[in-house]
Coordinates of C-alpha atoms in Angstrom, one line a residue:
X10 CA 105.0 -100.4 -148.2
X11 CA 106.9 -101.4 -145.3
X12 CA 106.1 -104.6 -142.9
X13 CA 107.8 -105.9 -140.3
X14 CA 109.2 -110.3 -140.4
X15 CA 110.8 -110.9 -136.8
X16 CA 111.3 -114.1 -135.2
X17 CA 111.2 -115.0 -132.0
X18 CA 114.3 -117.9 -131.7
X19 CA 116.9 -115.4 -133.5
X20 CA 115.8 -113.3 -131.7
X21 CA 116.6 -111.0 -134.8
X22 CA 112.9 -108.5 -136.8
X23 CA 113.8 -107.0 -140.8
X24 CA 111.7 -104.4 -141.8
X25 CA 110.6 -104.0 -145.3
X26 CA 110.1 -101.9 -147.9
X27 CA 109.4 -101.8 -151.0
X28 CA 110.5 -99.0 -153.1
X29 CA 107.7 -97.8 -156.0
X30 CA 109.8 -98.7 -158.8
X31 CA 109.8 -102.1 -157.3
X32 CA 113.2 -101.8 -155.1
X33 CA 113.2 -104.0 -152.3
X34 CA 114.4 -102.9 -150.0
X35 CA 116.1 -104.7 -146.2
X36 CA 117.5 -104.1 -143.2
X37 CA 118.6 -105.8 -140.4
X38 CA 119.0 -103.1 -137.5
X39 CA 122.4 -105.2 -135.2
X40 CA 122.5 -102.7 -132.5
X41 CA 125.4 -102.2 -130.9
X42 CA 127.6 -103.6 -133.8
X43 CA 130.6 -102.1 -134.8
X44 CA 130.6 -103.1 -138.5
X45 CA 128.0 -101.8 -140.7
X46 CA 127.4 -104.6 -144.1
X47 CA 125.2 -103.5 -147.5
X48 CA 125.1 -105.8 -150.7
X49 CA 122.5 -104.5 -153.3
X50 CA 122.4 -107.3 -155.9
X51 CA 120.3 -108.1 -159.4
X52 CA 118.6 -111.3 -159.8
X53 CA 121.3 -112.7 -162.5
X54 CA 124.2 -113.7 -163.4
X55 CA 126.2 -116.0 -165.3
X56 CA 123.3 -118.7 -166.8
X57 CA 121.2 -115.7 -168.1
X58 CA 123.0 -115.7 -171.5
X59 CA 119.1 -116.0 -173.3
X60 CA 116.3 -114.2 -173.0
X61 CA 114.3 -111.9 -173.9
X62 CA 114.2 -108.8 -173.8
X63 CA 110.7 -107.3 -171.4
X64 CA 109.3 -105.3 -174.4
X65 CA 110.8 -107.8 -177.7
X66 CA 109.4 -110.5 -179.3
X67 CA 112.9 -111.8 -180.7
X68 CA 115.0 -114.1 -178.7
X69 CA 118.8 -112.0 -177.4
X70 CA 121.1 -114.6 -177.1
X71 CA 124.6 -112.9 -175.0
X72 CA 128.1 -114.1 -175.5
X73 CA 129.2 -116.2 -171.9
X74 CA 131.1 -114.0 -170.0
X75 CA 129.0 -111.1 -170.3
X76 CA 127.3 -110.9 -166.8
X77 CA 131.3 -110.9 -165.3
X78 CA 131.8 -109.0 -167.4
X79 CA 128.9 -106.3 -166.0
X80 CA 130.3 -106.5 -162.8
X81 CA 133.6 -105.9 -163.3
X82 CA 132.9 -102.6 -166.1
X83 CA 130.2 -101.0 -163.0
X84 CA 133.2 -100.8 -160.7
X85 CA 135.8 -98.2 -163.1
X86 CA 133.6 -95.2 -163.8
X87 CA 134.1 -91.7 -165.1
X88 CA 135.3 -90.4 -162.2
X89 CA 137.7 -93.5 -161.4
X90 CA 138.1 -96.1 -159.6
X91 CA 135.5 -97.1 -157.2
X92 CA 137.9 -99.3 -154.4
X93 CA 139.9 -95.7 -153.8
X94 CA 136.4 -93.7 -152.9
X95 CA 135.5 -96.5 -151.3
X96 CA 139.9 -96.5 -149.6
X97 CA 139.1 -93.2 -148.1
X98 CA 135.8 -93.4 -146.6
X99 CA 137.7 -96.3 -144.7
X100 CA 135.0 -98.8 -146.0
X101 CA 135.6 -102.4 -148.1
X102 CA 133.9 -103.3 -151.3
X103 CA 133.7 -106.0 -153.3
X104 CA 131.8 -108.2 -155.6
X105 CA 130.6 -111.9 -157.0
X106 CA 128.9 -113.0 -160.0
X107 CA 127.6 -116.2 -160.2
X108 CA 125.6 -118.8 -161.8
X109 CA 121.8 -116.5 -161.2
X110 CA 123.1 -113.7 -159.4
X111 CA 124.6 -110.3 -159.9
X112 CA 126.5 -108.8 -155.8
X113 CA 127.8 -106.1 -154.8
X114 CA 128.8 -105.1 -151.3
X115 CA 130.7 -102.9 -148.9
X116 CA 132.2 -103.5 -145.1
X117 CA 132.5 -100.3 -142.9
X118 CA 133.0 -99.1 -139.2
X119 CA 132.4 -95.5 -140.2
X120 CA 130.8 -93.0 -142.8
X121 CA 128.2 -95.9 -144.2
X122 CA 126.0 -93.9 -144.8
X123 CA 128.9 -92.2 -147.2
X124 CA 129.6 -95.5 -148.1
X125 CA 126.3 -96.6 -149.1
X126 CA 126.2 -92.8 -151.6
X127 CA 129.3 -94.7 -153.1
X128 CA 127.7 -98.0 -153.1
X129 CA 123.4 -96.4 -154.9
X130 CA 125.4 -94.3 -157.1
X131 CA 128.4 -96.2 -159.1
X132 CA 126.0 -99.8 -159.9
X133 CA 123.3 -97.3 -161.0
X134 CA 125.5 -94.9 -163.3
X135 CA 127.0 -97.9 -165.8
X136 CA 130.5 -96.2 -167.6
X137 CA 131.6 -97.9 -171.0
X138 CA 133.5 -97.1 -173.6
X139 CA 134.8 -99.4 -177.0
X140 CA 138.6 -98.5 -175.5
X141 CA 137.9 -99.7 -172.2
X142 CA 135.0 -102.5 -173.5
X143 CA 138.6 -103.8 -174.8
X144 CA 140.7 -102.9 -171.9
X145 CA 138.5 -105.2 -169.8
X146 CA 138.5 -107.8 -172.6
X147 CA 142.4 -108.3 -172.1
X148 CA 142.8 -108.1 -167.8
X149 CA 139.3 -111.2 -168.0
X150 CA 141.9 -113.0 -170.6
X151 CA 145.3 -113.0 -167.9
X152 CA 141.7 -114.0 -165.5
X153 CA 140.0 -116.9 -167.3
X154 CA 143.7 -118.3 -167.8
X155 CA 144.8 -118.5 -164.6
X156 CA 142.0 -120.2 -163.3
X157 CA 141.7 -122.6 -165.8
X158 CA 145.4 -123.6 -164.0
X159 CA 143.8 -123.9 -161.3
X160 CA 143.6 -127.8 -159.7
X161 CA 139.9 -126.5 -157.1
X162 CA 138.3 -125.5 -160.6
X163 CA 138.6 -127.7 -163.1
X164 CA 138.3 -130.9 -161.5
X165 CA 134.6 -128.7 -160.3
X166 CA 134.0 -127.6 -163.7
X167 CA 135.0 -130.4 -165.4
X168 CA 132.1 -132.0 -162.9
X169 CA 129.6 -129.3 -164.0
X170 CA 130.7 -130.3 -168.0
X171 CA 130.0 -133.8 -166.9
X172 CA 127.0 -134.3 -164.8
X173 CA 124.9 -132.2 -167.7
X174 CA 124.8 -132.3 -171.6
X175 CA 123.0 -128.6 -172.1
X176 CA 122.2 -126.6 -168.4
X177 CA 124.9 -123.6 -168.7
X178 CA 125.9 -124.1 -165.0
X179 CA 128.3 -126.1 -167.4
X180 CA 130.1 -122.9 -168.2
X181 CA 132.8 -120.8 -166.3
X182 CA 130.7 -118.1 -165.2
X183 CA 133.7 -116.1 -166.6
X184 CA 132.9 -117.8 -170.4
X185 CA 135.9 -117.7 -172.9
X186 CA 138.9 -116.0 -173.6
X187 CA 137.0 -116.4 -177.5
X188 CA 133.7 -116.0 -176.3
X189 CA 134.2 -112.4 -174.4
X190 CA 135.9 -111.3 -177.3
X191 CA 133.0 -111.0 -178.4
X192 CA 131.4 -108.5 -175.9
X193 CA 130.8 -105.1 -177.1
X194 CA 129.3 -101.4 -175.2
X195 CA 126.2 -101.9 -176.7
X196 CA 126.0 -105.4 -175.2
X197 CA 126.8 -104.5 -172.2
X198 CA 124.3 -101.6 -172.0
X199 CA 121.8 -103.4 -172.8
X200 CA 122.6 -106.5 -170.8
X201 CA 122.3 -103.3 -167.5
X202 CA 119.5 -102.1 -169.1
X203 CA 117.4 -105.2 -168.9
X204 CA 118.7 -107.2 -165.7
X205 CA 120.1 -103.9 -163.1
X206 CA 116.2 -102.5 -162.8
X207 CA 115.1 -102.0 -159.1
X208 CA 112.6 -104.4 -159.5
X209 CA 115.2 -106.9 -161.1
X210 CA 116.6 -105.9 -157.7
X211 CA 117.5 -106.2 -153.7
X212 CA 119.3 -103.2 -151.2
X213 CA 120.0 -105.0 -147.3
X214 CA 121.9 -103.9 -144.7
X215 CA 122.6 -104.5 -141.3
X216 CA 124.8 -103.1 -138.0
X217 CA 123.7 -100.7 -136.2
X218 CA 121.9 -98.4 -138.8
X219 CA 118.7 -96.2 -138.4
X220 CA 116.4 -98.5 -141.3
X221 CA 114.2 -95.0 -141.8
X222 CA 117.2 -93.4 -142.6
X223 CA 118.7 -95.2 -144.8
X224 CA 115.7 -96.1 -146.2
X225 CA 115.0 -91.9 -147.2
X226 CA 117.9 -91.5 -149.1
X227 CA 117.9 -95.0 -150.9
X228 CA 114.5 -92.4 -152.8
X229 CA 115.6 -89.9 -151.9
X230 CA 118.5 -91.2 -154.4
X231 CA 115.7 -93.0 -156.9
X232 CA 113.9 -89.5 -156.9
X233 CA 115.6 -87.4 -160.1
X234 CA 116.0 -91.2 -161.2
X235 CA 112.9 -91.8 -164.5
X236 CA 112.5 -95.4 -163.5
X237 CA 110.4 -96.5 -166.3
X238 CA 108.2 -99.6 -165.1
X239 CA 109.5 -102.9 -166.2
X240 CA 108.0 -106.5 -167.2
X241 CA 108.9 -109.1 -166.5
X242 CA 111.6 -110.6 -168.1
X243 CA 112.0 -114.2 -169.4
X244 CA 115.3 -115.9 -169.3
X245 CA 115.3 -119.5 -172.0
X246 CA 117.6 -122.3 -171.0
X247 CA 117.5 -124.8 -173.2
X248 CA 116.2 -128.9 -172.0
X249 CA 118.1 -130.1 -169.6
X250 CA 118.1 -134.4 -170.3
X251 CA 118.2 -137.0 -167.2
X252 CA 121.4 -138.8 -168.1
X253 CA 124.1 -137.6 -167.1
X254 CA 127.0 -136.2 -170.5
X255 CA 129.7 -138.2 -168.4
X256 CA 129.9 -140.9 -166.0
X257 CA 134.3 -139.9 -165.0
X258 CA 136.1 -136.8 -166.7
X259 CA 139.5 -137.6 -165.6
X260 CA 142.6 -134.3 -166.6
X261 CA 145.5 -134.2 -165.2
X262 CA 147.3 -131.4 -164.4
X263 CA 150.9 -131.0 -161.0
X264 CA 149.4 -131.6 -158.1
X265 CA 150.6 -133.6 -155.6
X266 CA 147.8 -136.4 -154.5
X267 CA 144.7 -136.8 -156.5
X268 CA 142.3 -134.1 -156.4
X269 CA 138.5 -135.6 -156.7
X270 CA 134.5 -134.4 -156.4
X271 CA 131.7 -136.8 -157.3
X272 CA 128.9 -135.4 -158.0
X273 CA 124.9 -136.2 -157.8
X274 CA 122.3 -134.4 -160.8
X275 CA 119.2 -133.7 -159.2
X276 CA 116.3 -134.6 -161.3
X277 CA 113.1 -133.8 -159.7
X278 CA 114.2 -129.2 -160.5
X279 CA 111.8 -126.6 -160.9
X280 CA 110.7 -126.0 -157.7
X281 CA 111.0 -122.7 -156.0
X282 CA 109.9 -121.1 -152.4
X283 CA 109.4 -123.5 -150.2
X284 CA 109.1 -127.1 -152.0
X285 CA 112.8 -125.5 -152.9
X286 CA 113.7 -124.5 -149.3
X287 CA 112.2 -128.0 -147.8
X288 CA 114.5 -130.4 -150.6
X289 CA 117.6 -128.0 -149.1
X290 CA 117.8 -128.7 -145.9
X291 CA 116.0 -131.8 -146.3
X292 CA 119.5 -132.0 -148.0
X293 CA 122.0 -130.8 -145.4
X294 CA 120.2 -133.5 -142.9
X295 CA 121.3 -136.1 -145.3
X296 CA 124.3 -135.6 -147.0
X297 CA 125.6 -134.5 -142.9
X298 CA 124.8 -137.9 -142.0
X299 CA 125.5 -139.4 -144.9
X300 CA 129.2 -137.9 -145.1
X301 CA 129.4 -135.8 -142.0
X302 CA 133.1 -135.9 -139.9
X303 CA 131.0 -137.6 -137.7
X304 CA 129.1 -139.8 -140.2
X305 CA 130.8 -143.7 -140.1
X306 CA 131.7 -143.4 -143.9
X307 CA 133.7 -140.1 -142.8
X308 CA 135.7 -141.3 -140.0
X309 CA 136.3 -145.5 -141.6
X310 CA 137.6 -143.3 -145.3
X311 CA 139.7 -141.4 -143.0
X312 CA 141.5 -143.8 -140.6
X313 CA 141.7 -145.4 -144.1
X314 CA 144.1 -142.3 -145.5
X315 CA 141.7 -142.3 -148.0
X316 CA 140.0 -138.8 -147.0
X317 CA 141.4 -135.5 -145.4
X318 CA 140.5 -132.9 -143.4
X319 CA 140.4 -131.2 -146.9
X320 CA 136.7 -133.5 -148.0
X321 CA 133.4 -132.0 -147.4
X322 CA 130.0 -132.4 -149.5
X323 CA 127.1 -129.4 -150.7
X324 CA 124.0 -129.5 -151.9
X325 CA 123.0 -126.6 -154.3
X326 CA 119.6 -126.1 -155.4
X327 CA 118.0 -123.4 -158.1
X328 CA 115.4 -123.4 -159.7
X329 CA 115.4 -125.3 -162.9
X330 CA 118.9 -127.0 -161.1
X331 CA 120.7 -128.8 -158.8
X332 CA 123.2 -131.0 -158.1
X333 CA 125.1 -132.9 -154.9
X334 CA 129.3 -132.6 -154.5
X335 CA 131.7 -133.5 -153.1
X336 CA 135.5 -134.4 -153.3
X337 CA 139.2 -133.1 -152.1
X338 CA 142.6 -135.1 -152.5
X339 CA 142.4 -138.9 -152.3
X340 CA 145.4 -141.3 -152.4
X341 CA 142.5 -143.0 -154.0
X342 CA 139.8 -141.6 -156.1
X343 CA 138.5 -144.7 -157.3
X344 CA 138.1 -146.6 -153.9
X345 CA 136.9 -143.1 -152.0
X346 CA 133.5 -142.9 -154.8
X347 CA 132.3 -146.8 -154.5
X348 CA 132.6 -146.5 -151.0
X349 CA 130.1 -143.7 -151.6
X350 CA 128.1 -145.7 -153.5
X351 CA 127.9 -148.9 -152.0
X352 CA 126.7 -147.0 -148.5
X353 CA 123.6 -145.1 -149.8
X354 CA 122.8 -148.2 -151.0
X355 CA 123.2 -150.0 -147.0
X356 CA 121.2 -147.2 -146.4
X357 CA 118.6 -148.4 -148.7
X358 CA 118.7 -151.3 -146.9
X359 CA 119.6 -150.1 -143.3
X360 CA 118.6 -146.8 -143.0
X361 CA 119.6 -143.8 -140.3
X362 CA 118.1 -144.3 -136.3
X363 CA 116.2 -141.4 -135.6
X364 CA 118.4 -140.6 -132.6
X365 CA 121.1 -139.2 -135.0
X366 CA 118.5 -138.1 -137.0
X367 CA 117.4 -136.1 -134.5
X368 CA 121.2 -134.9 -133.5
X369 CA 122.7 -133.1 -137.3
X370 CA 119.3 -131.4 -137.3
X371 CA 119.7 -129.7 -133.2
X372 CA 123.6 -129.5 -135.4
X373 CA 121.8 -127.7 -138.0
X374 CA 119.7 -125.2 -136.3
X375 CA 122.8 -124.1 -134.2
X376 CA 124.8 -124.1 -137.3
X377 CA 122.6 -120.6 -138.5
X378 CA 121.4 -119.4 -135.2
X379 CA 125.8 -118.4 -134.7
X380 CA 125.7 -117.1 -138.7
X381 CA 123.7 -113.9 -136.5
X382 CA 126.6 -113.3 -135.6
X383 CA 128.8 -112.5 -138.9
X384 CA 127.0 -109.5 -140.8
X385 CA 129.1 -110.5 -144.6
X386 CA 127.4 -114.1 -143.8
X387 CA 123.9 -113.2 -142.9
X388 CA 123.5 -111.0 -145.8
X389 CA 125.4 -113.2 -148.5
X390 CA 123.5 -115.5 -147.1
X391 CA 119.9 -113.5 -147.8
X392 CA 121.1 -112.7 -151.4
X393 CA 121.2 -116.1 -152.0
X394 CA 117.0 -117.5 -151.4
X395 CA 115.3 -113.9 -151.7
X396 CA 115.5 -114.5 -155.1
X397 CA 114.7 -118.2 -154.8
X398 CA 111.8 -115.8 -153.2
X399 CA 112.3 -118.2 -149.8
X400 CA 112.9 -114.8 -146.5
X401 CA 115.8 -115.2 -144.6
X402 CA 113.8 -116.7 -141.5
X403 CA 111.9 -119.1 -143.5
X404 CA 115.4 -121.3 -143.7
X405 CA 115.1 -121.9 -139.5
X406 CA 111.3 -122.2 -139.2
X407 CA 111.0 -125.5 -142.5
X408 CA 113.8 -126.8 -141.0
X409 CA 112.7 -127.0 -136.8
X410 CA 109.9 -128.9 -138.7
X411 CA 111.3 -131.1 -140.5
X412 CA 110.9 -134.9 -139.2
X413 CA 112.5 -137.9 -139.4
X414 CA 110.3 -139.7 -142.5
X415 CA 110.7 -137.3 -144.2
X416 CA 114.6 -137.4 -144.4
X417 CA 114.0 -140.9 -145.2
X418 CA 111.8 -140.9 -148.0
X419 CA 113.9 -138.2 -149.7
X420 CA 117.1 -140.0 -149.4
X421 CA 115.2 -143.1 -151.0
X422 CA 113.6 -140.4 -153.5
X423 CA 117.3 -138.2 -154.5
X424 CA 119.1 -141.8 -154.5
X425 CA 116.3 -144.2 -156.1
X426 CA 117.9 -144.2 -160.5
X427 CA 120.2 -141.6 -159.4
X428 CA 122.5 -139.8 -162.3
X429 CA 126.2 -139.5 -161.3
X430 CA 129.3 -138.3 -162.5
X431 CA 133.1 -138.1 -161.1
X432 CA 135.9 -135.8 -162.1
X433 CA 139.4 -136.0 -160.9
X434 CA 142.8 -134.5 -161.1
X435 CA 145.9 -136.7 -161.8
X436 CA 149.1 -135.9 -161.1
X437 CA 151.6 -135.1 -164.3

């Protein structure tokens, strides 16, 4: 099945092909570009530790950090490291595991089709032994310990532990030193066979490439693979209370200035597709108007020396959880947080004017159009949307339709009885 999706504002077209085994292949042609980018992702992240394998009745529970562990192990093949193969082809590979996704990608300026074969082969050929799994535990233990000393990482996960009581998003993506010791070769194979089925994955390619050749190459790769049809994976998440776990979380590390994050828990979850996309867009605009660099509050806090250029804000929205996070370095985090709370209450009585909304909306449209100059950014954005049932062009189409009344209504609803938490790292 093949279809072409066009967007006149972006002047882009996206070709979607669904293979017989269920894999969705997307190609965004960029005529004249010297670089090519491919990303191969599975709808599987660190939150997916409890699930029912298709065909089984009983739930399977895995140790924290196993999705990230699996990502590490796939780069190690029987013949050696995948990085060496990409390096000989002049390409730059990488991967990431997030709370909801694991993705493998490369950027090339030549030998693209050879690199695509390497990508498909190493992600499609797991090679785990008891010895290599034990060796990897030592490597990942060092990574976990290193991140525990990182102030930015610590303030972030302390905040998530303050916001959430039960949801696994509060847990470190890499797991803990204790949890990864429980991971075995058989566990890795079980997770791989469950979540790395083509029907649970997507391949996105962009650059000056031949769409037909890409699709034919992927079909040829799977032609001799025995890929049986897979049923639905049932993911199990614990019930998350409305209230936050802790309104304030403080910690100490050797930092020159206090570091803080203020989080607001999204209590209206359970959406995907267009309703979730609309909420993401409204929150993007709302945050820009509330604490963006051109907002009254940002200017006031900056001029009083309470924040600096490290201050930022963003919304994360998934089907089963969501939150706003803002923060940075500050000599007085409590005062910044108090000013944000007061500004929210003031805006409930004295909303922004329409001109402010129009200006920010135009800025967001411009940012999304500019994003299409970066192949890597397009690819990562595509993956972040597709597993929420949101298309790459849907964002700008919905953004152009959002109006001022929707924003006012959304602001009042989001902050009606908000649940917030503050994480602060103080100097030792």
